Structure formats: C-alpha cells, structure tokens
PDB file of C-alpha atoms in Angstrom:
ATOM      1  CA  UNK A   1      -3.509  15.661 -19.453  1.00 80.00           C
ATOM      2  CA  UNK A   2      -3.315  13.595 -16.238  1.00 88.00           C
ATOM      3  CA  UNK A   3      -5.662  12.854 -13.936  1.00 90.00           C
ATOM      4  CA  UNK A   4      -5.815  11.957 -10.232  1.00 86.00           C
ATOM      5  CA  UNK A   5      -9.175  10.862  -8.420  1.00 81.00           C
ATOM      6  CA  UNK A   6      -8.623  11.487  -4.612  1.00 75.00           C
ATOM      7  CA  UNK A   7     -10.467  10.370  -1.691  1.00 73.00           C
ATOM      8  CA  UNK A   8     -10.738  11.690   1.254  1.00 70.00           C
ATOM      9  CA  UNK A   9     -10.057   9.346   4.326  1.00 66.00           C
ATOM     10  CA  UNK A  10      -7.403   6.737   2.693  1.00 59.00           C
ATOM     11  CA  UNK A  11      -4.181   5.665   3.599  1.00 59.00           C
ATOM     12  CA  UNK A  12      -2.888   6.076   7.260  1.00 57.00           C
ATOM     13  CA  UNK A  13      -5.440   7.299   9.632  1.00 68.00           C
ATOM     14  CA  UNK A  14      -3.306   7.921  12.601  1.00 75.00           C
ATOM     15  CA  UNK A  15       0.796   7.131  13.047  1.00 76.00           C
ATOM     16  CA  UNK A  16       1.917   3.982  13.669  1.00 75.00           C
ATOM     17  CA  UNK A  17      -1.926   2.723  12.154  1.00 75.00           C
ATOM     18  CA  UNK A  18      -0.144  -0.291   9.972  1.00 72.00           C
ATOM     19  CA  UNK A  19       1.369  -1.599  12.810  1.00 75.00           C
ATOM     20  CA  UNK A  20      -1.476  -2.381  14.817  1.00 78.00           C
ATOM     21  CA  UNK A  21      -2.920  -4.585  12.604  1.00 79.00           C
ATOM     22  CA  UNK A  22      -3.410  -8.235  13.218  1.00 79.00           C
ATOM     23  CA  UNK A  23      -0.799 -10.774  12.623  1.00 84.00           C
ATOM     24  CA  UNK A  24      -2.719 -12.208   9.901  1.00 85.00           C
ATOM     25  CA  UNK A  25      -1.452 -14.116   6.634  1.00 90.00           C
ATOM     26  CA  UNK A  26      -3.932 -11.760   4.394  1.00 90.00           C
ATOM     27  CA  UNK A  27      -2.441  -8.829   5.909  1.00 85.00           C
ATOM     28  CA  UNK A  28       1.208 -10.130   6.157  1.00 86.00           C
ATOM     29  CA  UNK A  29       0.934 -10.794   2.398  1.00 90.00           C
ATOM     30  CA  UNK A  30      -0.876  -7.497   1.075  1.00 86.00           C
ATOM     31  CA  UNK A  31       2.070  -5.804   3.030  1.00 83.00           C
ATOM     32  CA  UNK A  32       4.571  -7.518   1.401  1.00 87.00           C
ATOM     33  CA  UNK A  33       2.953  -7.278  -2.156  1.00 88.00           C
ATOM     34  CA  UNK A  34       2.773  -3.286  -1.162  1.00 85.00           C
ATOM     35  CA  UNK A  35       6.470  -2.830  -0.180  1.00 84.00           C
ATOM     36  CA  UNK A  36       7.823  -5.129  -3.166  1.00 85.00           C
ATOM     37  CA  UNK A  37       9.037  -3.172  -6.581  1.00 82.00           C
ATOM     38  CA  UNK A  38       6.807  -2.792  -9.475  1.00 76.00           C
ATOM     39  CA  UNK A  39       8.086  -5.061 -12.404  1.00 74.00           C
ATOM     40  CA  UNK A  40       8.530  -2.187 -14.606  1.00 71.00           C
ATOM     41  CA  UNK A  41      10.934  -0.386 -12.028  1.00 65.00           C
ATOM     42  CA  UNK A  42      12.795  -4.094 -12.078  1.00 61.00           C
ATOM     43  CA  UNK A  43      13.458  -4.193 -15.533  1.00 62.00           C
ATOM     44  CA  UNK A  44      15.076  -0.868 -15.215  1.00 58.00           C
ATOM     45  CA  UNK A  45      17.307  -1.976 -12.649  1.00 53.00           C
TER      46      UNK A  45
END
C-alpha cells in the first residue's frame, strides 16, 4: 500500500508565481537542484 500526505496550500499559488521571485543565489540554486534529474532516472539513461 502507498501512501501520499497532502497539504493544502503548496506548490504554485498563482501562475507565473516562480518567476517573481528574487534574483537570489539561494533561490537560483534550489531551482536548479529542482529542475535537474534524479540520479536514479540517470542511471537509467
């Protein structure tokens, strides 16, 4: 059995939300940790 715990109120508040925040190494850097591939879908590849 899988289970998921959801929370209301996270991710993306309103469109366009990630792109209105600051120009900021922290968040420049989370970003780009977000959008790279997870080692285990590397090793597939």
């Amino acid at each position: 059995m899988d289970i998921a715990f959801l929370y209301p109120g996270q991710g993306e508040q309103t469109p366009g939300f990630l792109h209105r925040l600051p120009e900021h190494p922290e968040v420049t850097a989370t970003l780009a940790e977000s959008m790279a591939p997870s080692p285990s879908l590397r090793q597939r590849a």
